[in-house]
Amino acid sequence: MAERPEDLNLPNAVITRIIKEALPDGVNISKEARSAISRAASVFVLYATSCANNFAMKGKRKTLNAGDVLSAMEEMEFQRFIAPLKESLEVYRREQKGKKEARKDKDKKADSEEQDKSREDDNDDDDERMEDEEQNDEEEVDN
Amino acid sequence: MAAAAAAGGTEAAAEDAGGAAPCAGSGRAARLPLSRVKALVKADPDVGLASQEAVFVLARAAELFVETIAKDAFVYAQQGKRKTLQRKDLDNAIEAVDEFAFLEGTLD
């Protein structure tokens, strides 16, 4: 298991891709630089989380919400992130809403199909549903 | 032909959901896996729960951070007339940029 929180690292392949896309073509990064950036990103998340948590506590909430994270960005002097983050969040919310409605339709359909067909043991569906439920528990509708 | 068109329609919808927009920009979905970001959030003993949205915004913020620090570090590589970003470029950027002060002493 990880000894320190900073050891919880983010996938190298993704980090490398983000770096490469940010830099001009033909630029390389050394393994040490890539590794350090990855660690820096982890530290960033830890710091932002801690900062966001302060805002949640101020609001007497026990669940961090998106607004807390945006407030943390302001606090950390990364204001320039706020506009793009808000945009991403809008897209994300729309996608989640779409997925939710697709799930509802799928459940309705499954119910009506069960009445028609004879059962087959389908464990996959159950697992998928459990995962969704876990997500739903922590989902908070916030502004 | 008609069948292919219908299949194409569904694919396009799936692509939109995945955030694979032609212009890389603010609206894209997170590339960093939310599960890993969530693990970092949970590492903080003072933090309770985090909404899915909060984890998503953190992931996106981390991506923006990676872009930013890479670009800032690259300035130093350019000064050294190098095309390879090195660790020292990063150290220079951290020292020079106020917003990166929180990183001092954490990367070793």
PDB file of C-alpha atoms in Angstrom:
ATOM      1  CA  MET A   1       0.000   0.000   0.000  1.00  0.00           C
ATOM      2  CA  ALA A   2       1.111   3.619  -0.430  1.00  0.00           C
ATOM      3  CA  GLU A   3       3.287   4.955   2.338  1.00  0.00           C
ATOM      4  CA  ARG A   4       2.631   8.612   1.757  1.00  0.00           C
ATOM      5  CA  PRO A   5      -0.305  10.280  -0.011  1.00  0.00           C
ATOM      6  CA  GLU A   6       2.065  11.651  -2.675  1.00  0.00           C
ATOM      7  CA  ASP A   7       2.837   8.077  -3.663  1.00  0.00           C
ATOM      8  CA  LEU A   8      -0.691   7.689  -4.933  1.00  0.00           C
ATOM      9  CA  ASN A   9       0.306   8.511  -8.431  1.00  0.00           C
ATOM     10  CA  LEU A  10      -1.661   9.198 -11.554  1.00  0.00           C
ATOM     11  CA  PRO A  11      -1.197   7.028 -14.647  1.00  0.00           C
ATOM     12  CA  ASN A  12       2.096   7.793 -16.420  1.00  0.00           C
ATOM     13  CA  ALA A  13       0.660   7.337 -19.888  1.00  0.00           C
ATOM     14  CA  VAL A  14      -2.041   9.950 -19.321  1.00  0.00           C
ATOM     15  CA  ILE A  15       0.339  12.421 -17.689  1.00  0.00           C
ATOM     16  CA  THR A  16       2.795  12.029 -20.568  1.00  0.00           C
ATOM     17  CA  ARG A  17       0.069  12.589 -23.136  1.00  0.00           C
ATOM     18  CA  ILE A  18      -1.131  15.753 -21.414  1.00  0.00           C
ATOM     19  CA  ILE A  19       2.429  17.098 -21.273  1.00  0.00           C
ATOM     20  CA  LYS A  20       3.122  16.294 -24.911  1.00  0.00           C
ATOM     21  CA  GLU A  21      -0.058  17.970 -26.062  1.00  0.00           C
ATOM     22  CA  ALA A  22       0.804  21.085 -24.059  1.00  0.00           C
ATOM     23  CA  LEU A  23       4.240  21.416 -25.626  1.00  0.00           C
ATOM     24  CA  PRO A  24       5.275  22.056 -29.239  1.00  0.00           C
ATOM     25  CA  ASP A  25       5.842  19.112 -31.577  1.00  0.00           C
ATOM     26  CA  GLY A  26       9.253  17.506 -31.372  1.00  0.00           C
ATOM     27  CA  VAL A  27       9.766  18.348 -27.704  1.00  0.00           C
ATOM     28  CA  ASN A  28      10.636  15.458 -25.396  1.00  0.00           C
ATOM     29  CA  ILE A  29      10.577  15.046 -21.688  1.00  0.00           C
ATOM     30  CA  SER A  30      13.060  13.165 -19.586  1.00  0.00           C
ATOM     31  CA  LYS A  31      11.778  10.360 -17.383  1.00  0.00           C
ATOM     32  CA  GLU A  32      12.782  12.348 -14.293  1.00  0.00           C
ATOM     33  CA  ALA A  33      10.864  15.419 -15.412  1.00  0.00           C
ATOM     34  CA  ARG A  34       7.780  13.370 -16.253  1.00  0.00           C
ATOM     35  CA  SER A  35       7.916  11.599 -12.947  1.00  0.00           C
ATOM     36  CA  ALA A  36       8.307  14.870 -11.061  1.00  0.00           C
ATOM     37  CA  ILE A  37       5.372  16.439 -12.894  1.00  0.00           C
ATOM     38  CA  SER A  38       3.259  13.415 -12.047  1.00  0.00           C
ATOM     39  CA  ARG A  39       4.144  13.734  -8.388  1.00  0.00           C
ATOM     40  CA  ALA A  40       3.464  17.469  -8.543  1.00  0.00           C
ATOM     41  CA  ALA A  41       0.008  16.733  -9.920  1.00  0.00           C
ATOM     42  CA  SER A  42      -0.701  14.409  -6.984  1.00  0.00           C
ATOM     43  CA  VAL A  43       0.463  17.058  -4.528  1.00  0.00           C
ATOM     44  CA  PHE A  44      -1.750  19.550  -6.327  1.00  0.00           C
ATOM     45  CA  VAL A  45      -4.802  17.338  -5.868  1.00  0.00           C
ATOM     46  CA  LEU A  46      -4.004  16.801  -2.186  1.00  0.00           C
ATOM     47  CA  TYR A  47      -3.534  20.514  -1.603  1.00  0.00           C
ATOM     48  CA  ALA A  48      -6.667  21.434  -3.554  1.00  0.00           C
ATOM     49  CA  THR A  49      -8.660  18.836  -1.637  1.00  0.00           C
ATOM     50  CA  SER A  50      -7.523  20.209   1.684  1.00  0.00           C
ATOM     51  CA  CYS A  51      -8.351  23.730   0.569  1.00  0.00           C
ATOM     52  CA  ALA A  52     -11.751  22.701  -0.768  1.00  0.00           C
ATOM     53  CA  ASN A  53     -12.466  20.909   2.478  1.00  0.00           C
ATOM     54  CA  ASN A  54     -12.051  24.161   4.384  1.00  0.00           C
ATOM     55  CA  PHE A  55     -14.805  25.684   2.287  1.00  0.00           C
ATOM     56  CA  ALA A  56     -17.057  22.680   2.852  1.00  0.00           C
ATOM     57  CA  MET A  57     -16.508  22.930   6.589  1.00  0.00           C
ATOM     58  CA  LYS A  58     -17.248  26.650   6.517  1.00  0.00           C
ATOM     59  CA  GLY A  59     -20.536  25.754   4.840  1.00  0.00           C
ATOM     60  CA  LYS A  60     -21.136  23.123   7.546  1.00  0.00           C
ATOM     61  CA  ARG A  61     -21.169  20.389   4.940  1.00  0.00           C
ATOM     62  CA  LYS A  62     -19.506  17.003   5.197  1.00  0.00           C
ATOM     63  CA  THR A  63     -19.452  16.396   1.476  1.00  0.00           C
ATOM     64  CA  LEU A  64     -17.085  18.270  -0.813  1.00  0.00           C
ATOM     65  CA  ASN A  65     -18.875  19.692  -3.795  1.00  0.00           C
ATOM     66  CA  ALA A  66     -17.747  21.168  -7.107  1.00  0.00           C
ATOM     67  CA  GLY A  67     -18.178  24.714  -5.763  1.00  0.00           C
ATOM     68  CA  ASP A  68     -15.729  23.997  -2.964  1.00  0.00           C
ATOM     69  CA  VAL A  69     -13.123  22.895  -5.484  1.00  0.00           C
ATOM     70  CA  LEU A  70     -13.640  26.054  -7.549  1.00  0.00           C
ATOM     71  CA  SER A  71     -13.271  28.165  -4.411  1.00  0.00           C
ATOM     72  CA  ALA A  72     -10.070  26.288  -3.674  1.00  0.00           C
ATOM     73  CA  MET A  73      -8.710  27.233  -7.121  1.00  0.00           C
ATOM     74  CA  GLU A  74      -9.338  30.873  -6.324  1.00  0.00           C
ATOM     75  CA  GLU A  75      -7.653  30.505  -2.966  1.00  0.00           C
ATOM     76  CA  MET A  76      -4.639  28.760  -4.500  1.00  0.00           C
ATOM     77  CA  GLU A  77      -4.317  31.584  -7.048  1.00  0.00           C
ATOM     78  CA  PHE A  78      -5.246  29.425 -10.018  1.00  0.00           C
ATOM     79  CA  GLN A  79      -8.074  31.751 -11.029  1.00  0.00           C
ATOM     80  CA  ARG A  80      -7.339  31.154 -14.690  1.00  0.00           C
ATOM     81  CA  PHE A  81      -8.509  27.562 -14.230  1.00  0.00           C
ATOM     82  CA  ILE A  82     -11.949  28.600 -13.048  1.00  0.00           C
ATOM     83  CA  ALA A  83     -13.580  29.461 -16.388  1.00  0.00           C
ATOM     84  CA  PRO A  84     -12.438  26.288 -18.215  1.00  0.00           C
ATOM     85  CA  LEU A  85     -13.378  24.202 -15.180  1.00  0.00           C
ATOM     86  CA  LYS A  86     -16.873  25.661 -15.127  1.00  0.00           C
ATOM     87  CA  GLU A  87     -17.240  24.848 -18.802  1.00  0.00           C
ATOM     88  CA  SER A  88     -16.090  21.267 -18.276  1.00  0.00           C
ATOM     89  CA  LEU A  89     -18.467  20.928 -15.369  1.00  0.00           C
ATOM     90  CA  GLU A  90     -21.416  21.997 -17.501  1.00  0.00           C
ATOM     91  CA  VAL A  91     -20.593  19.357 -20.096  1.00  0.00           C
ATOM     92  CA  TYR A  92     -20.113  16.758 -17.377  1.00  0.00           C
ATOM     93  CA  ARG A  93     -23.467  17.566 -15.790  1.00  0.00           C
ATOM     94  CA  ARG A  94     -25.247  17.204 -19.100  1.00  0.00           C
ATOM     95  CA  GLU A  95     -23.559  13.866 -19.746  1.00  0.00           C
ATOM     96  CA  GLN A  96     -24.442  12.571 -16.308  1.00  0.00           C
ATOM     97  CA  LYS A  97     -28.030  13.627 -16.790  1.00  0.00           C
ATOM     98  CA  GLY A  98     -28.113  11.772 -20.117  1.00  0.00           C
ATOM     99  CA  LYS A  99     -26.661   8.655 -18.527  1.00  0.00           C
ATOM    100  CA  LYS A 100     -29.189   8.767 -15.711  1.00  0.00           C
ATOM    101  CA  GLU A 101     -32.071   8.915 -18.126  1.00  0.00           C
ATOM    102  CA  ALA A 102     -30.598   6.078 -20.183  1.00  0.00           C
ATOM    103  CA  ARG A 103     -30.359   3.998 -17.007  1.00  0.00           C
ATOM    104  CA  LYS A 104     -33.983   4.702 -16.140  1.00  0.00           C
ATOM    105  CA  ASP A 105     -35.071   3.624 -19.606  1.00  0.00           C
ATOM    106  CA  LYS A 106     -32.894   0.535 -19.396  1.00  0.00           C
ATOM    107  CA  ASP A 107     -34.443  -0.421 -16.054  1.00  0.00           C
ATOM    108  CA  LYS A 108     -37.933   0.052 -17.416  1.00  0.00           C
ATOM    109  CA  LYS A 109     -37.057  -2.064 -20.422  1.00  0.00           C
ATOM    110  CA  ALA A 110     -35.457  -4.792 -18.305  1.00  0.00           C
ATOM    111  CA  ASP A 111     -38.552  -4.980 -16.126  1.00  0.00           C
ATOM    112  CA  SER A 112     -40.855  -5.439 -19.064  1.00  0.00           C
ATOM    113  CA  GLU A 113     -38.522  -7.978 -20.648  1.00  0.00           C
ATOM    114  CA  GLU A 114     -38.405 -10.079 -17.510  1.00  0.00           C
ATOM    115  CA  GLN A 115     -42.113 -10.492 -17.717  1.00  0.00           C
ATOM    116  CA  ASP A 116     -41.815 -11.798 -21.270  1.00  0.00           C
ATOM    117  CA  LYS A 117     -38.736 -13.990 -21.260  1.00  0.00           C
ATOM    118  CA  SER A 118     -37.737 -16.950 -19.158  1.00  0.00           C
ATOM    119  CA  ARG A 119     -34.876 -16.104 -16.835  1.00  0.00           C
ATOM    120  CA  GLU A 120     -31.217 -16.420 -17.663  1.00  0.00           C
ATOM    121  CA  ASP A 121     -28.799 -15.875 -14.870  1.00  0.00           C
ATOM    122  CA  ASP A 122     -27.290 -12.522 -15.732  1.00  0.00           C
ATOM    123  CA  ASN A 123     -24.836 -11.497 -13.027  1.00  0.00           C
ATOM    124  CA  ASP A 124     -23.212  -8.767 -15.106  1.00  0.00           C
ATOM    125  CA  ASP A 125     -26.235  -6.503 -14.843  1.00  0.00           C
ATOM    126  CA  ASP A 126     -26.251  -6.789 -11.068  1.00  0.00           C
ATOM    127  CA  ASP A 127     -22.612  -5.751 -10.786  1.00  0.00           C
ATOM    128  CA  GLU A 128     -23.173  -2.776 -13.028  1.00  0.00           C
ATOM    129  CA  ARG A 129     -26.106  -1.650 -10.989  1.00  0.00           C
ATOM    130  CA  MET A 130     -24.162  -1.870  -7.736  1.00  0.00           C
ATOM    131  CA  GLU A 131     -21.461   0.350  -9.136  1.00  0.00           C
ATOM    132  CA  ASP A 132     -24.037   2.884 -10.242  1.00  0.00           C
ATOM    133  CA  GLU A 133     -25.669   2.873  -6.849  1.00  0.00           C
ATOM    134  CA  GLU A 134     -22.352   3.542  -5.197  1.00  0.00           C
ATOM    135  CA  GLN A 135     -21.940   6.570  -7.397  1.00  0.00           C
ATOM    136  CA  ASN A 136     -25.437   7.758  -6.654  1.00  0.00           C
ATOM    137  CA  ASP A 137     -24.815   7.759  -2.926  1.00  0.00           C
ATOM    138  CA  GLU A 138     -22.133  10.375  -3.250  1.00  0.00           C
ATOM    139  CA  GLU A 139     -23.784  12.362  -5.945  1.00  0.00           C
ATOM    140  CA  GLU A 140     -24.913  15.695  -4.673  1.00  0.00           C
ATOM    141  CA  VAL A 141     -27.013  18.122  -6.604  1.00  0.00           C
ATOM    142  CA  ASP A 142     -25.365  21.413  -5.967  1.00  0.00           C
ATOM    143  CA  ASN A 143     -24.877  24.775  -7.549  1.00  0.00           C
TER     144      ASN A 143
ATOM    145  CA  MET B   1     -25.770   1.919 -46.679  1.00  0.00           C
ATOM    146  CA  ALA B   2     -28.734   2.838 -44.491  1.00  0.00           C
ATOM    147  CA  ALA B   3     -27.592   0.429 -41.779  1.00  0.00           C
ATOM    148  CA  ALA B   4     -24.127   1.979 -41.795  1.00  0.00           C
ATOM    149  CA  ALA B   5     -25.598   5.458 -41.459  1.00  0.00           C
ATOM    150  CA  ALA B   6     -27.679   4.360 -38.485  1.00  0.00           C
ATOM    151  CA  ALA B   7     -24.624   2.785 -36.864  1.00  0.00           C
ATOM    152  CA  GLY B   8     -22.694   5.978 -37.549  1.00  0.00           C
ATOM    153  CA  GLY B   9     -25.339   7.975 -35.705  1.00  0.00           C
ATOM    154  CA  THR B  10     -24.989   5.912 -32.551  1.00  0.00           C
ATOM    155  CA  GLU B  11     -21.226   6.097 -32.739  1.00  0.00           C
ATOM    156  CA  ALA B  12     -21.331   9.864 -32.945  1.00  0.00           C
ATOM    157  CA  ALA B  13     -23.503  10.008 -29.850  1.00  0.00           C
ATOM    158  CA  ALA B  14     -21.113   7.694 -28.010  1.00  0.00           C
ATOM    159  CA  GLU B  15     -18.207   9.888 -29.050  1.00  0.00           C
ATOM    160  CA  ASP B  16     -19.915  12.984 -27.717  1.00  0.00           C
ATOM    161  CA  ALA B  17     -20.529  11.260 -24.419  1.00  0.00           C
ATOM    162  CA  GLY B  18     -16.847  10.336 -24.267  1.00  0.00           C
ATOM    163  CA  GLY B  19     -15.904  13.955 -24.818  1.00  0.00           C
ATOM    164  CA  ALA B  20     -13.892  13.287 -27.985  1.00  0.00           C
ATOM    165  CA  ALA B  21     -14.628  16.716 -29.441  1.00  0.00           C
ATOM    166  CA  PRO B  22     -12.678  17.766 -32.550  1.00  0.00           C
ATOM    167  CA  CYS B  23     -11.293  20.839 -30.806  1.00  0.00           C
ATOM    168  CA  ALA B  24      -9.471  19.957 -27.616  1.00  0.00           C
ATOM    169  CA  GLY B  25     -10.711  22.474 -25.119  1.00  0.00           C
ATOM    170  CA  SER B  26     -12.455  23.160 -21.873  1.00  0.00           C
ATOM    171  CA  GLY B  27     -15.448  20.952 -22.582  1.00  0.00           C
ATOM    172  CA  ARG B  28     -13.563  17.678 -22.753  1.00  0.00           C
ATOM    173  CA  ALA B  29     -14.142  14.834 -20.353  1.00  0.00           C
ATOM    174  CA  ALA B  30     -11.453  14.075 -17.794  1.00  0.00           C
ATOM    175  CA  ARG B  31      -8.622  11.885 -19.024  1.00  0.00           C
ATOM    176  CA  LEU B  32      -7.277  11.166 -15.591  1.00  0.00           C
ATOM    177  CA  PRO B  33      -9.217   8.259 -14.103  1.00  0.00           C
ATOM    178  CA  LEU B  34     -11.635   9.551 -11.476  1.00  0.00           C
ATOM    179  CA  SER B  35     -10.965   6.490  -9.299  1.00  0.00           C
ATOM    180  CA  ARG B  36      -7.313   7.490  -8.848  1.00  0.00           C
ATOM    181  CA  VAL B  37      -8.211  11.089  -8.091  1.00  0.00           C
ATOM    182  CA  LYS B  38     -10.778   9.837  -5.603  1.00  0.00           C
ATOM    183  CA  ALA B  39      -8.082   7.726  -3.908  1.00  0.00           C
ATOM    184  CA  LEU B  40      -6.062  10.909  -3.383  1.00  0.00           C
ATOM    185  CA  VAL B  41      -9.081  12.706  -1.934  1.00  0.00           C
ATOM    186  CA  LYS B  42      -9.696   9.840   0.473  1.00  0.00           C
ATOM    187  CA  ALA B  43      -6.067   9.963   1.609  1.00  0.00           C
ATOM    188  CA  ASP B  44      -6.906  13.119   3.554  1.00  0.00           C
ATOM    189  CA  PRO B  45      -8.172  12.049   6.992  1.00  0.00           C
ATOM    190  CA  ASP B  46     -10.012  15.346   7.491  1.00  0.00           C
ATOM    191  CA  VAL B  47     -12.103  14.957   4.379  1.00  0.00           C
ATOM    192  CA  GLY B  48     -15.483  13.258   4.545  1.00  0.00           C
ATOM    193  CA  LEU B  49     -17.275  12.457   1.342  1.00  0.00           C
ATOM    194  CA  ALA B  50     -16.737  14.059  -2.012  1.00  0.00           C
ATOM    195  CA  SER B  51     -19.408  14.381  -4.647  1.00  0.00           C
ATOM    196  CA  GLN B  52     -18.766  12.861  -8.051  1.00  0.00           C
ATOM    197  CA  GLU B  53     -18.725  16.374  -9.461  1.00  0.00           C
ATOM    198  CA  ALA B  54     -16.070  17.477  -7.000  1.00  0.00           C
ATOM    199  CA  VAL B  55     -13.840  14.556  -8.006  1.00  0.00           C
ATOM    200  CA  PHE B  56     -14.394  15.382 -11.664  1.00  0.00           C
ATOM    201  CA  VAL B  57     -13.453  19.049 -11.201  1.00  0.00           C
ATOM    202  CA  LEU B  58     -10.350  18.029  -9.259  1.00  0.00           C
ATOM    203  CA  ALA B  59      -9.332  15.692 -12.081  1.00  0.00           C
ATOM    204  CA  ARG B  60      -9.778  18.420 -14.687  1.00  0.00           C
ATOM    205  CA  ALA B  61      -7.934  20.920 -12.501  1.00  0.00           C
ATOM    206  CA  ALA B  62      -5.031  18.487 -12.173  1.00  0.00           C
ATOM    207  CA  GLU B  63      -4.907  18.178 -15.962  1.00  0.00           C
ATOM    208  CA  LEU B  64      -4.843  21.962 -16.361  1.00  0.00           C
ATOM    209  CA  PHE B  65      -2.129  22.085 -13.739  1.00  0.00           C
ATOM    210  CA  VAL B  66       0.012  19.564 -15.646  1.00  0.00           C
ATOM    211  CA  GLU B  67      -0.374  21.606 -18.845  1.00  0.00           C
ATOM    212  CA  THR B  68       0.536  24.796 -17.031  1.00  0.00           C
ATOM    213  CA  ILE B  69       3.591  23.543 -15.218  1.00  0.00           C
ATOM    214  CA  ALA B  70       4.891  21.753 -18.323  1.00  0.00           C
ATOM    215  CA  LYS B  71       4.636  24.964 -20.345  1.00  0.00           C
ATOM    216  CA  ASP B  72       6.262  27.067 -17.632  1.00  0.00           C
ATOM    217  CA  ALA B  73       9.113  24.581 -17.249  1.00  0.00           C
ATOM    218  CA  PHE B  74       9.608  24.451 -20.996  1.00  0.00           C
ATOM    219  CA  VAL B  75      10.543  28.126 -21.041  1.00  0.00           C
ATOM    220  CA  TYR B  76      13.720  27.168 -19.201  1.00  0.00           C
ATOM    221  CA  ALA B  77      14.501  24.327 -21.599  1.00  0.00           C
ATOM    222  CA  GLN B  78      14.187  26.821 -24.436  1.00  0.00           C
ATOM    223  CA  GLN B  79      16.548  29.192 -22.651  1.00  0.00           C
ATOM    224  CA  GLY B  80      19.034  26.335 -22.464  1.00  0.00           C
ATOM    225  CA  LYS B  81      18.418  25.690 -26.189  1.00  0.00           C
ATOM    226  CA  ARG B  82      17.192  22.196 -25.418  1.00  0.00           C
ATOM    227  CA  LYS B  83      14.330  20.253 -26.911  1.00  0.00           C
ATOM    228  CA  THR B  84      14.080  17.915 -23.985  1.00  0.00           C
ATOM    229  CA  LEU B  85      12.372  19.036 -20.811  1.00  0.00           C
ATOM    230  CA  GLN B  86      14.492  18.128 -17.811  1.00  0.00           C
ATOM    231  CA  ARG B  87      14.001  17.959 -14.079  1.00  0.00           C
ATOM    232  CA  LYS B  88      15.993  21.141 -13.531  1.00  0.00           C
ATOM    233  CA  ASP B  89      13.573  23.047 -15.783  1.00  0.00           C
ATOM    234  CA  LEU B  90      10.813  22.026 -13.463  1.00  0.00           C
ATOM    235  CA  ASP B  91      12.797  23.085 -10.400  1.00  0.00           C
ATOM    236  CA  ASN B  92      13.406  26.467 -11.992  1.00  0.00           C
ATOM    237  CA  ALA B  93       9.729  26.938 -12.757  1.00  0.00           C
ATOM    238  CA  ILE B  94       8.737  26.019  -9.213  1.00  0.00           C
ATOM    239  CA  GLU B  95      11.155  28.536  -7.806  1.00  0.00           C
ATOM    240  CA  ALA B  96      10.128  31.291 -10.181  1.00  0.00           C
ATOM    241  CA  VAL B  97       6.340  30.983 -10.154  1.00  0.00           C
ATOM    242  CA  ASP B  98       4.536  32.015  -6.956  1.00  0.00           C
ATOM    243  CA  GLU B  99       1.588  29.713  -7.558  1.00  0.00           C
ATOM    244  CA  PHE B 100       3.944  26.728  -7.483  1.00  0.00           C
ATOM    245  CA  ALA B 101       5.337  27.549  -4.063  1.00  0.00           C
ATOM    246  CA  PHE B 102       3.231  24.806  -2.483  1.00  0.00           C
ATOM    247  CA  LEU B 103       5.383  22.275  -4.347  1.00  0.00           C
ATOM    248  CA  GLU B 104       8.646  23.274  -2.729  1.00  0.00           C
ATOM    249  CA  GLY B 105      10.161  20.369  -0.840  1.00  0.00           C
ATOM    250  CA  THR B 106       7.517  17.906  -1.971  1.00  0.00           C
ATOM    251  CA  LEU B 107       9.080  16.392  -5.057  1.00  0.00           C
ATOM    252  CA  ASP B 108      12.093  14.602  -3.607  1.00  0.00           C
TER     253      ASP B 108
END
